[in-house]
Short mmCIF file of C-alpha atoms and ligand atoms in Angstrom, two decimals:
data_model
loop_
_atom_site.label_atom_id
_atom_site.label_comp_id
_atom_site.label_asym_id
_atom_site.label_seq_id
_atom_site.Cartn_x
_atom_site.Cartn_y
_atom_site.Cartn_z
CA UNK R 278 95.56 90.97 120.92
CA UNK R 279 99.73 90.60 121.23
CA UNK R 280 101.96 89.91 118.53
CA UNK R 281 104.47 89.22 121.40
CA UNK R 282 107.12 86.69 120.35
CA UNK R 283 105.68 85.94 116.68
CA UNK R 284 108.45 85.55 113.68
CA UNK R 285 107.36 87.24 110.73
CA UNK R 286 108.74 85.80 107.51
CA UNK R 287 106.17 86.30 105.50
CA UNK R 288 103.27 88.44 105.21
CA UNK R 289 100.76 86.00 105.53
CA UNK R 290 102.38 84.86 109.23
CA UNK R 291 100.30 88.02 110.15
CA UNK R 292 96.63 87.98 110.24
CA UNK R 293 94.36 90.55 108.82
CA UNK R 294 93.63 91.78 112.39
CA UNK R 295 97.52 91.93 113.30
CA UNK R 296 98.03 93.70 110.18
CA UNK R 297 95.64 96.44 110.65
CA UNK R 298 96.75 96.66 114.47
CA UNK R 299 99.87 97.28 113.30
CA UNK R 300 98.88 100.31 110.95
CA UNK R 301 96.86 101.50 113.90
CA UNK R 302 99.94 101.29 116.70
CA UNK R 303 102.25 102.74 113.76
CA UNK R 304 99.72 105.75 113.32
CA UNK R 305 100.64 106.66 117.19
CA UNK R 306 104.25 106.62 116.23
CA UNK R 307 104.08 108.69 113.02
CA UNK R 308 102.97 111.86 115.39
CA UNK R 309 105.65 111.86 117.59
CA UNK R 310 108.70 111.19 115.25
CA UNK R 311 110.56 114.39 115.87
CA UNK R 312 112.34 113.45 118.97
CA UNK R 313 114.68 110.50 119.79
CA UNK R 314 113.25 108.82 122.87
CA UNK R 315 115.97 108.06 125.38
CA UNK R 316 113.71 106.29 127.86
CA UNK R 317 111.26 104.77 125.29
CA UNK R 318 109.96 101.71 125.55
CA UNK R 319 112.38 99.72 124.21
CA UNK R 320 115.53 100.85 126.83
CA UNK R 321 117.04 97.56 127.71
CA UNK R 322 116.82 95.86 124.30
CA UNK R 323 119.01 95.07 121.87
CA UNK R 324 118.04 94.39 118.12
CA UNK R 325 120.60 92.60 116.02
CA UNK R 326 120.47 93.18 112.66
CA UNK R 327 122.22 90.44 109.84
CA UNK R 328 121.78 91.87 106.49
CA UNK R 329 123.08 89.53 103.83
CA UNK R 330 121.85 91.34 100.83
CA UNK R 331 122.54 95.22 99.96
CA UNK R 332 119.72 97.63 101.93
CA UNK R 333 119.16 101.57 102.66
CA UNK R 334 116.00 101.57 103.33
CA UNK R 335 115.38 98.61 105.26
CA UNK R 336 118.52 98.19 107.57
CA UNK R 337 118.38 102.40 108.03
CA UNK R 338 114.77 103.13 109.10
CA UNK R 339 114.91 99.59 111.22
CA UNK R 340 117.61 101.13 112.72
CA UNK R 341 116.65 104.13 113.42
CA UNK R 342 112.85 102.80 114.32
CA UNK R 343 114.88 101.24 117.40
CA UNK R 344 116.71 104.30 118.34
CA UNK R 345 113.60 106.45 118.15
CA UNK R 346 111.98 103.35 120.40
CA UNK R 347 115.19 104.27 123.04
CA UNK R 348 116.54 100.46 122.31
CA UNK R 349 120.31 99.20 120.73
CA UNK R 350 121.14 98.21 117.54
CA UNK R 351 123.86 95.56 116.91
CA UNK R 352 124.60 94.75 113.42
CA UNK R 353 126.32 93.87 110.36
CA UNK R 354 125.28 95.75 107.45
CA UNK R 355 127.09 93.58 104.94
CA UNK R 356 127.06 90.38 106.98
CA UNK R 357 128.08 88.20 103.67
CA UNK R 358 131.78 89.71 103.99
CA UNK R 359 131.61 90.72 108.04
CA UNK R 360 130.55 87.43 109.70
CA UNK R 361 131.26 84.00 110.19
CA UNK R 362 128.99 83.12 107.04
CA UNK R 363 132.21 84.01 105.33
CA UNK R 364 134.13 81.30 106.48
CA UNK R 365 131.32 78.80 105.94
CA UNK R 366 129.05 79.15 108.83
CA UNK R 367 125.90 78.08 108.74
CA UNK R 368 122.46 79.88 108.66
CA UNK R 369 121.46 77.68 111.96
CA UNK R 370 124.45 78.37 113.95
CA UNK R 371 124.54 82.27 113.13
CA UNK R 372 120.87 82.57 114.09
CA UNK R 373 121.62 80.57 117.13
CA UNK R 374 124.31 82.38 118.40
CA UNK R 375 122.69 85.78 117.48
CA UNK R 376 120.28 84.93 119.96
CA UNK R 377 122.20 85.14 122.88
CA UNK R 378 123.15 88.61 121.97
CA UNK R 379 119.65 89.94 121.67
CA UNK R 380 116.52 90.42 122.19
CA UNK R 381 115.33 90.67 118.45
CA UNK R 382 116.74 89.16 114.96
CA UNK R 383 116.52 90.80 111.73
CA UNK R 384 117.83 89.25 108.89
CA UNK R 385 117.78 89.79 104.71
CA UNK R 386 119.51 87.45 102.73
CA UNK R 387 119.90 86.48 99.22
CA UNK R 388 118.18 82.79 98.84
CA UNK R 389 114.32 81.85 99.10
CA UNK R 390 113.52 80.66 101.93
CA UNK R 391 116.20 81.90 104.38
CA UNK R 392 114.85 83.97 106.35
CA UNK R 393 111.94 80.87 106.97
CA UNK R 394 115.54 78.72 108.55
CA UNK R 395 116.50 81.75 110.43
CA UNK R 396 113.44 81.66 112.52
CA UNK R 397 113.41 77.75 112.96
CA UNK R 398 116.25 78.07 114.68
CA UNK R 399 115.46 80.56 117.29
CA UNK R 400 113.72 79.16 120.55
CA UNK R 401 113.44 82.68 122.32
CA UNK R 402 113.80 85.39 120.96
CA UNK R 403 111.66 86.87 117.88
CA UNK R 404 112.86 86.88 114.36
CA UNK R 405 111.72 89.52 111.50
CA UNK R 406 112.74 88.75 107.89
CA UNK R 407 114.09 91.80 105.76
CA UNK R 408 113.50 89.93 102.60
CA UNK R 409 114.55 86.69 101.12
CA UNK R 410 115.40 86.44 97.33
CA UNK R 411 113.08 86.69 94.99
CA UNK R 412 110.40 85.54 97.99
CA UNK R 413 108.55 87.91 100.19
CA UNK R 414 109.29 91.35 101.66
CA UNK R 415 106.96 91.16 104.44
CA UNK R 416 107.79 94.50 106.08
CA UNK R 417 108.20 96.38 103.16
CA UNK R 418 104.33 95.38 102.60
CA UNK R 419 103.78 96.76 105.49
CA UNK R 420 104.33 100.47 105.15
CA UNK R 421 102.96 100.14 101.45
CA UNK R 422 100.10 99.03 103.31
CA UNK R 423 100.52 101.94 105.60
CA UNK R 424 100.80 104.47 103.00
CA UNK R 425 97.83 103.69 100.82
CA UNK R 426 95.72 103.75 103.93
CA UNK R 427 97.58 106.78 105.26
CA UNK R 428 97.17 108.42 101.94
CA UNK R 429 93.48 107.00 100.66
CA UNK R 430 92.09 106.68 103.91
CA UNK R 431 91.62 102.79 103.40
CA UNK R 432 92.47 99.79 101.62
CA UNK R 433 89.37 98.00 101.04
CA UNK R 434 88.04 98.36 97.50
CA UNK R 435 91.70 100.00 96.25
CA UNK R 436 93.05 99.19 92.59
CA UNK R 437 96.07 99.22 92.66
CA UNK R 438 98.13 98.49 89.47
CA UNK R 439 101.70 97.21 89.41
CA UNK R 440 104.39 97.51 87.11
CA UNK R 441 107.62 95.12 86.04
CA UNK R 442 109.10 92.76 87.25
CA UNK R 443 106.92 91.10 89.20
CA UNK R 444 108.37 87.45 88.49
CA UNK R 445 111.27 88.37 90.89
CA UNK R 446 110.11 91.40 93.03
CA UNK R 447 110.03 89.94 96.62
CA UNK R 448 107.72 93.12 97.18
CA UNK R 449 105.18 92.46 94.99
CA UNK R 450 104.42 88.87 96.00
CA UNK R 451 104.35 89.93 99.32
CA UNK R 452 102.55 93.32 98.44
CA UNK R 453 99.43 91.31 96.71
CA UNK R 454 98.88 88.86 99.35
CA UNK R 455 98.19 91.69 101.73
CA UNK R 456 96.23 94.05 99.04
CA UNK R 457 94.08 90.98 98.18
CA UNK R 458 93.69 89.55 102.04
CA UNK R 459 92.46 93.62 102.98
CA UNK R 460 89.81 93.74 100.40
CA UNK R 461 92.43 95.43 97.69
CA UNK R 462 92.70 94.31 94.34
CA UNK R 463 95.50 94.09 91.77
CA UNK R 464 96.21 94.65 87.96
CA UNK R 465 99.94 93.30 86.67
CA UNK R 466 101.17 95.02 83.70
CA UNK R 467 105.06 93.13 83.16
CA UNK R 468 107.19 92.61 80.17
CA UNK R 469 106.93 88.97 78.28
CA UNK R 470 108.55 86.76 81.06
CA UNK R 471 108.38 88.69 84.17
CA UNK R 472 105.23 88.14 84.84
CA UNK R 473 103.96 86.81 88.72
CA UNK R 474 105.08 83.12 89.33
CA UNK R 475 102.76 80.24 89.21
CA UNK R 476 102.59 79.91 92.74
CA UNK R 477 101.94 83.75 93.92
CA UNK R 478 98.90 83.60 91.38
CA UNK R 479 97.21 80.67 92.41
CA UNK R 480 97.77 81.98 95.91
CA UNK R 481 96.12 85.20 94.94
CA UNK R 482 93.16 82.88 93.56
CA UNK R 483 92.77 81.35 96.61
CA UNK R 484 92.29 84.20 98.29
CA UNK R 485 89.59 85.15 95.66
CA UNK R 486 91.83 87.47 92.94
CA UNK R 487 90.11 86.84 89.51
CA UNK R 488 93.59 87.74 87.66
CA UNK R 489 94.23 90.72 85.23
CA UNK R 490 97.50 89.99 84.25
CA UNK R 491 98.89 91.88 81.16
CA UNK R 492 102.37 92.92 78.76
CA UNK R 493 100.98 96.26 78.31
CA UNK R 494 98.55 98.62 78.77
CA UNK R 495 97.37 98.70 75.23
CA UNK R 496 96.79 94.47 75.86
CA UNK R 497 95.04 95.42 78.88
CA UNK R 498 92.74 97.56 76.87
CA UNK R 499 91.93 94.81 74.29
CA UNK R 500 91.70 92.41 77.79
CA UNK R 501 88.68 92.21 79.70
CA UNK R 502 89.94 95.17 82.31
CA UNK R 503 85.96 96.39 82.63
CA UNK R 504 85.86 100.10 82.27
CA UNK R 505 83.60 102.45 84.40
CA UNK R 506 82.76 105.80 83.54
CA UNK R 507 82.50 107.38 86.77
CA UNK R 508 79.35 108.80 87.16
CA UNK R 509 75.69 107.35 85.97
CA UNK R 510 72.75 108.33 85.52
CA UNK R 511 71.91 106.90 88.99
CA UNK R 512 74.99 108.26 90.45
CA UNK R 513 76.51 104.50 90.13
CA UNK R 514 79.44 104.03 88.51
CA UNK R 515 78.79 103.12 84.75
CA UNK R 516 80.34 100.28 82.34
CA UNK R 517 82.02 102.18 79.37
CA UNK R 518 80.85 100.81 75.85
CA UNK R 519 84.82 100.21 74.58
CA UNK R 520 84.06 100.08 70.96
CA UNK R 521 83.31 103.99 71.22
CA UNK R 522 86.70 105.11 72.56
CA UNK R 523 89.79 104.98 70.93
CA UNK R 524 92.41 103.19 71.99
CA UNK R 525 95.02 105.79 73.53
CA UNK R 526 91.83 107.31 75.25
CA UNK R 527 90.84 104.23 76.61
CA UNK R 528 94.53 103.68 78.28
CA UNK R 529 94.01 107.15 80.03
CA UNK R 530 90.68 105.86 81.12
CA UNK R 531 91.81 102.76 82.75
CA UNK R 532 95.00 104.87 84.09
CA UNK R 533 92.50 107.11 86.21
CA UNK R 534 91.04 104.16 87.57
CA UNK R 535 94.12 103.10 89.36
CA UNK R 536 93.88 104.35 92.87
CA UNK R 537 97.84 103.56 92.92
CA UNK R 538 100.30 102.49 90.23
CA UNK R 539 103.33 100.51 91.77
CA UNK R 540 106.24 100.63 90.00
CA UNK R 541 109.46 98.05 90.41
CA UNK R 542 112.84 97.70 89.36
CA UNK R 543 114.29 94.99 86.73
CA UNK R 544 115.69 93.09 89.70
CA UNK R 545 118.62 92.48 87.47
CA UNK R 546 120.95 90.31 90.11
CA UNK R 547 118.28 87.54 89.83
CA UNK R 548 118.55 86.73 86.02
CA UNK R 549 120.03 83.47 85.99
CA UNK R 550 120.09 83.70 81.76
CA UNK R 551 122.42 87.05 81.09
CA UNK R 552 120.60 86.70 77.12
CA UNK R 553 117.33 86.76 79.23
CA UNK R 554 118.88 90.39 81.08
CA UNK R 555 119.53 91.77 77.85
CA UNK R 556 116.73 91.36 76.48
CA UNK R 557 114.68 92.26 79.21
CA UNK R 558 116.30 95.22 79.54
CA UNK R 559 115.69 96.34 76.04
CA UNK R 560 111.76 95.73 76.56
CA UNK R 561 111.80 97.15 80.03
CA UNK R 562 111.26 100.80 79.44
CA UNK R 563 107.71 102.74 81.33
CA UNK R 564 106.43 105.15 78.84
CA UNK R 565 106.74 108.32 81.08
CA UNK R 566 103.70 109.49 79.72
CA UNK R 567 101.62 107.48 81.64
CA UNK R 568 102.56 108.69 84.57
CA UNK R 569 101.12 112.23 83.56
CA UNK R 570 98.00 110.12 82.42
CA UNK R 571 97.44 109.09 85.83
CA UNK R 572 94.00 109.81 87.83
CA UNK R 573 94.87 113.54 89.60
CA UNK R 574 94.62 111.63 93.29
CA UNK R 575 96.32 108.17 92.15
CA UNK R 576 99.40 107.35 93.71
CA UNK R 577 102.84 106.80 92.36
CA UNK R 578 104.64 104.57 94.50
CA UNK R 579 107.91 101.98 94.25
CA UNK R 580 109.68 100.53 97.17
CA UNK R 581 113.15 102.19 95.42
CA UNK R 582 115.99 101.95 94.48
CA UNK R 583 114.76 103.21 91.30
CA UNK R 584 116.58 102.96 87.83
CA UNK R 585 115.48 104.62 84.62
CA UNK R 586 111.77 102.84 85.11
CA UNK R 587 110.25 106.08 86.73
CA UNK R 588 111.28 109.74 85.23
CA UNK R 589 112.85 112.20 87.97
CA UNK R 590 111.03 115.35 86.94
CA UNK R 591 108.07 113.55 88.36
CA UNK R 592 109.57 113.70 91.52
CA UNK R 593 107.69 116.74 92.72
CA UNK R 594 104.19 115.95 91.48
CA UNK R 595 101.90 115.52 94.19
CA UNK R 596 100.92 112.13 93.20
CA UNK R 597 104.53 110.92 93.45
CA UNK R 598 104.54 109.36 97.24
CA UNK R 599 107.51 107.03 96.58
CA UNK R 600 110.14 109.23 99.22
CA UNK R 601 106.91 109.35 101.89
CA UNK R 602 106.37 105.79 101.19
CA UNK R 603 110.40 105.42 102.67
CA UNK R 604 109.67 107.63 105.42
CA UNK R 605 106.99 105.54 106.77
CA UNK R 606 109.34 102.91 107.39
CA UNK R 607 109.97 104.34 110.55
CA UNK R 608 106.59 104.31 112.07
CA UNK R 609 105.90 101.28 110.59
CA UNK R 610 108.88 99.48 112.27
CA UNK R 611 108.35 101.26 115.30
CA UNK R 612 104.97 99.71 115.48
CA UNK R 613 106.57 96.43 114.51
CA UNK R 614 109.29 95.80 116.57
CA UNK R 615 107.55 97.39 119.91
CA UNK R 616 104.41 95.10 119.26
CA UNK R 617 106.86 91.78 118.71
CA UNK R 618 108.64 92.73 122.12
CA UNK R 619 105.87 92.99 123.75
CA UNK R 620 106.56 96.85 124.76
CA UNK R 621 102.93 98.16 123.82
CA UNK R 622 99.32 96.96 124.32
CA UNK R 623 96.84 97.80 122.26
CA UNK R 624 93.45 98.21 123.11
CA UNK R 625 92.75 97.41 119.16
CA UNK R 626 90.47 94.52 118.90
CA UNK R 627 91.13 91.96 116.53
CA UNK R 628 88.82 91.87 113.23
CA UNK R 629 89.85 88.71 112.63
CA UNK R 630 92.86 87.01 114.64
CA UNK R 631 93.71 84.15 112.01
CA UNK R 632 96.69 83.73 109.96
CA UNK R 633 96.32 82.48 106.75
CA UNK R 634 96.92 78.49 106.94
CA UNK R 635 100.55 77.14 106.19
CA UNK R 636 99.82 73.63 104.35
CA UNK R 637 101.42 70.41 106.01
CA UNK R 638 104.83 70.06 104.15
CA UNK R 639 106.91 66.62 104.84
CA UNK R 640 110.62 65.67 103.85
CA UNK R 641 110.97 63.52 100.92
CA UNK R 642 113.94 61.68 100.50
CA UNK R 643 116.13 61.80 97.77
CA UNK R 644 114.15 64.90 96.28
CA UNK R 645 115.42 68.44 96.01
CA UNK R 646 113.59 71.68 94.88
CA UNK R 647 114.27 72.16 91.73
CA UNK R 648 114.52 76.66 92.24
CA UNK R 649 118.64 77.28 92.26
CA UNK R 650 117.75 80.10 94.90
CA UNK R 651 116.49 77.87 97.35
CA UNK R 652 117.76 77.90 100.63
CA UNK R 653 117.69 74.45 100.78
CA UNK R 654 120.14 73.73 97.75
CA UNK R 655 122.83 75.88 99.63
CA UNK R 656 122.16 74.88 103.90
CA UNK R 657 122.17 71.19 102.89
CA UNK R 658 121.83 70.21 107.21
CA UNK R 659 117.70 71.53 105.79
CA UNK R 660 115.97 68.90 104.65
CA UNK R 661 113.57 69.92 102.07
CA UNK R 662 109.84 69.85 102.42
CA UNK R 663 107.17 70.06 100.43
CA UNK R 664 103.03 70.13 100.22
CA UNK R 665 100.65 68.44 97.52
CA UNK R 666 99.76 71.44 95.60
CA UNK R 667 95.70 71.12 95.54
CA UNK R 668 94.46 70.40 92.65
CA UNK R 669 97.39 69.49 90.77
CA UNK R 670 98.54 65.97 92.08
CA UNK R 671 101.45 65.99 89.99
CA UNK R 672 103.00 69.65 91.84
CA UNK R 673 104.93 70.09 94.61
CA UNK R 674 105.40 72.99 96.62
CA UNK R 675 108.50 74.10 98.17
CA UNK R 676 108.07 74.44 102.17
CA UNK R 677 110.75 76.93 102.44
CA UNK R 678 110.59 78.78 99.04
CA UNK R 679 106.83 78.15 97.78
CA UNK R 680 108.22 77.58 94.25
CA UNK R 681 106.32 74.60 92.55
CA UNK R 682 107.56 72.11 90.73
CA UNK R 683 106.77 68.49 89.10
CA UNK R 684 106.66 65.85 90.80
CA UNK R 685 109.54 63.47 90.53
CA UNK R 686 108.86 59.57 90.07
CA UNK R 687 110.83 57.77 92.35
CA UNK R 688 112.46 55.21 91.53
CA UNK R 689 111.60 51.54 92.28
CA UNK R 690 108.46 52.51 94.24
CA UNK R 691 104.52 51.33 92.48
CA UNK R 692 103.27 54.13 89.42
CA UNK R 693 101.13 55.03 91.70
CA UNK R 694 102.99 55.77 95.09
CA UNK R 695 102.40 58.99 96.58
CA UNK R 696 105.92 60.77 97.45
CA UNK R 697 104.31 63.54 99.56
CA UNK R 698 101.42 63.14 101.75
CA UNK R 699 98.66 65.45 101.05
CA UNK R 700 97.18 65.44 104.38
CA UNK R 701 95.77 69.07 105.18
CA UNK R 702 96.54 69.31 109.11
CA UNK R 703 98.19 72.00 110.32
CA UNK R 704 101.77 72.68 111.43
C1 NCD D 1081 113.36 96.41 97.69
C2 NCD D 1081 114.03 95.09 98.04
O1 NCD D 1081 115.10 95.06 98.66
O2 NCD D 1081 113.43 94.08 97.70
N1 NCD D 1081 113.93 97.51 98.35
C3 NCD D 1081 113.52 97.85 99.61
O3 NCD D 1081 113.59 97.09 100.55
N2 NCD D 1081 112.97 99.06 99.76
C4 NCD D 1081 113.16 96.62 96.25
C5 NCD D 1081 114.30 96.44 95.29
O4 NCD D 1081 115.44 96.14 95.67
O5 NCD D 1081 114.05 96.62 94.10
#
């Protein structure tokens, strides 16, 4: 199997097989980080690195993921005030001109969809997104991915339960595609509000995720969050009779259930309602309890920065894996970048070699997603595209930023004229 050329802007461009091959290639790497590898594989090739958006993590261990690899890094760390883009360049023309510099584009940026007219706009090189908006963190998912198998020996059959604010945490909606595609599964515990958006969810139900979606834990014990008691009588696991256990035991029962607990900032610099912020931030506090309540092997992780939402003296439990989770960003991107460039075969074959399916999307004139963050209400030379959301044949879906919306009536066209096609071909 090669990944050789792909652009990965989300995490579903990737398919389970490619995923997993990835772990496995990024396993190699993690046991021979100590050294950096002058005459690596990757001598002779330059990554160029755009980063629109604040970063540590990201821009550092990609960059030093392609130093370890014995390849350059070019780059602009804080590309909104370094580059052209500052004096009104376009998306399009900076990706196209990166190209001839490099062998490789990464890119983070602030809107939705970004990253997706990066790569559209690249005819040879490969193109890796670093995050876009409130959209998908593909890579990220991939070392969370990495260190639950890493540190659980698997992700199949995993809960993992994630915390706050999950209606704007690129991570997450990445994050859950991937734990739900590998067999995971998911539990949302986020504030009134912040809960996952529409269209994550009914992707997640697509994919088979019967939701468990709740404000807090206590909801989640009166929810229908089944509770095991982990040994029967026939040394299966056994449903607990709730009425029997009080409440605050019952949280601690469902806490040691969770193989991992995921935690997230308030991803305050995507509030467009500063009332909303304030209020938010007034409802967004973890009881640090809990995190004592956790199962003694579940695992604490959060893609950081942190704020106040997880308690430093927990730094040196065990359980917390949130600093190893960082480190495996090298390995990770190692295995990324070297697989993308074509600089490693693997002898890995493929359990299954398909990519989750992109629905046909057409332009629609006169029609403009309706999600501020869009890329497309900013690059106006992109004309917007969207898909018949199944199902619903009064939603639209956003091409670029997936974000749904209702379906405008156009004017002087029949009631009953179809703006979007609904066709289900491929792209
Ligand atoms: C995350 C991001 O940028 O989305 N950080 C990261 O890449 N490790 C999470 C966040 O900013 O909260």
């Amino acid at each position: 199997m090669s990944l050789g050329g792909k652009h990965i802007v989300s995490i579903n461009d990737l398919s389970n097989g490619e995923i997993e091959l990835i772990l496995d290639v990024a396993d190699e790497f993690q046991d021979q980080l100590s050294f950096r590898n002058s005459s690596g594989p990757a001598l002779n090739h330059i990554m160029a690195m755009m980063f629109f958006e604040p970063s540590t993590r990201t821009y550092l261990s990609f960059a030093s993921a392609m130093n370890r690899l014995g390849g350059d890094v070019i780059g602009m760390p804080d590309a909104a005030h370094q580059s052209s883009v500052a004096k009104g360049e376009s998306i399009a023309d900076t990706a196209r001109v990166v190209e001839s510099y490099s062998d490789l584009f990464v890119m983070r940026h602030p809107l939705d969809g970004s990253t997706r007219v990066a790569s559209e706009y690249l005819t040879k090189i490969p193109f890796i997104s670093g995050g876009d908006g409130a959209h998908e963190h593909p890579t990220q998912t991939l070392l969370d991915l990495y260190t639950i198998r890493r540190e659980k020996g698997t992700i199949k059959g995993q809960t993992v339960a994630i915390f706050g604010d999950l209606l704007h945490s690129r991570t997450i909606h990445s994050l859950a595609y991937g734990l739900v595609r590998l067999g995971g599964d998911i539990v949302c515990v986020a504030p009134p509000g912040l809960g996952l958006p529409p269209y994550v969810r009914e992707s997640l139900q697509d994919l088979g995720w019967a939701p468990k979606e709740f404000e807090t834990l206590e909801e989640a014990v009166k929810g229908d969050l089944v509770l095991y008691q982990a040994e029967g009588a026939n040394g299966k696991p056994r449903r607990k009779d709730q009425a029997q256990v009080k409440q605050q035991a019952l949280i601690e029962v469902i806490l040691k259930q969770f193989d991992a607990m995921y935690f997230t900032r308030l991803q305050a610099e995507r509030f467009e309602d500063e009332q909303q912020l304030a209020a938010t931030k007034e409802a967004y506090t973890i009881n640090r309890a809990i995190l004592n309540k956790a199962g003694e092997e579940t695992l604490i992780m959060h893609p950081l920065p942190r704020r106040s939402e997880l308690a430093y003296e927990f730094d040196r439990d065990k359980r917390a894996a949130y600093f190893r989770q960082a480190g495996y960003g090298v390995p990770v991107r190692m295995a990324l970048v070297s697989l993308l460039l074509g600089l490693v075969e693997s002898s890995t074959s493929a359990i299954d070699s398909k990519p989750v399916e992109r629905r046909t999307a057409q332009g629609t004139a006169g029609v403009e997603c309706e999600n501020i963050r869009c890329v497309t209400r900013q690059e106006l030379y992109v004309t917007p595209r969207f898909w018949q959301v199944p199902g619903n044949t009064r939603l639209l879906g956003c091409y670029y930023c997936d974000q749904e919306m209702i379906k405008p009536i156009r004017q002087n066209a029949p009631p009953d004229a179809e703006i979007v096609d609904g066709a289900q071909a491929k792209n």
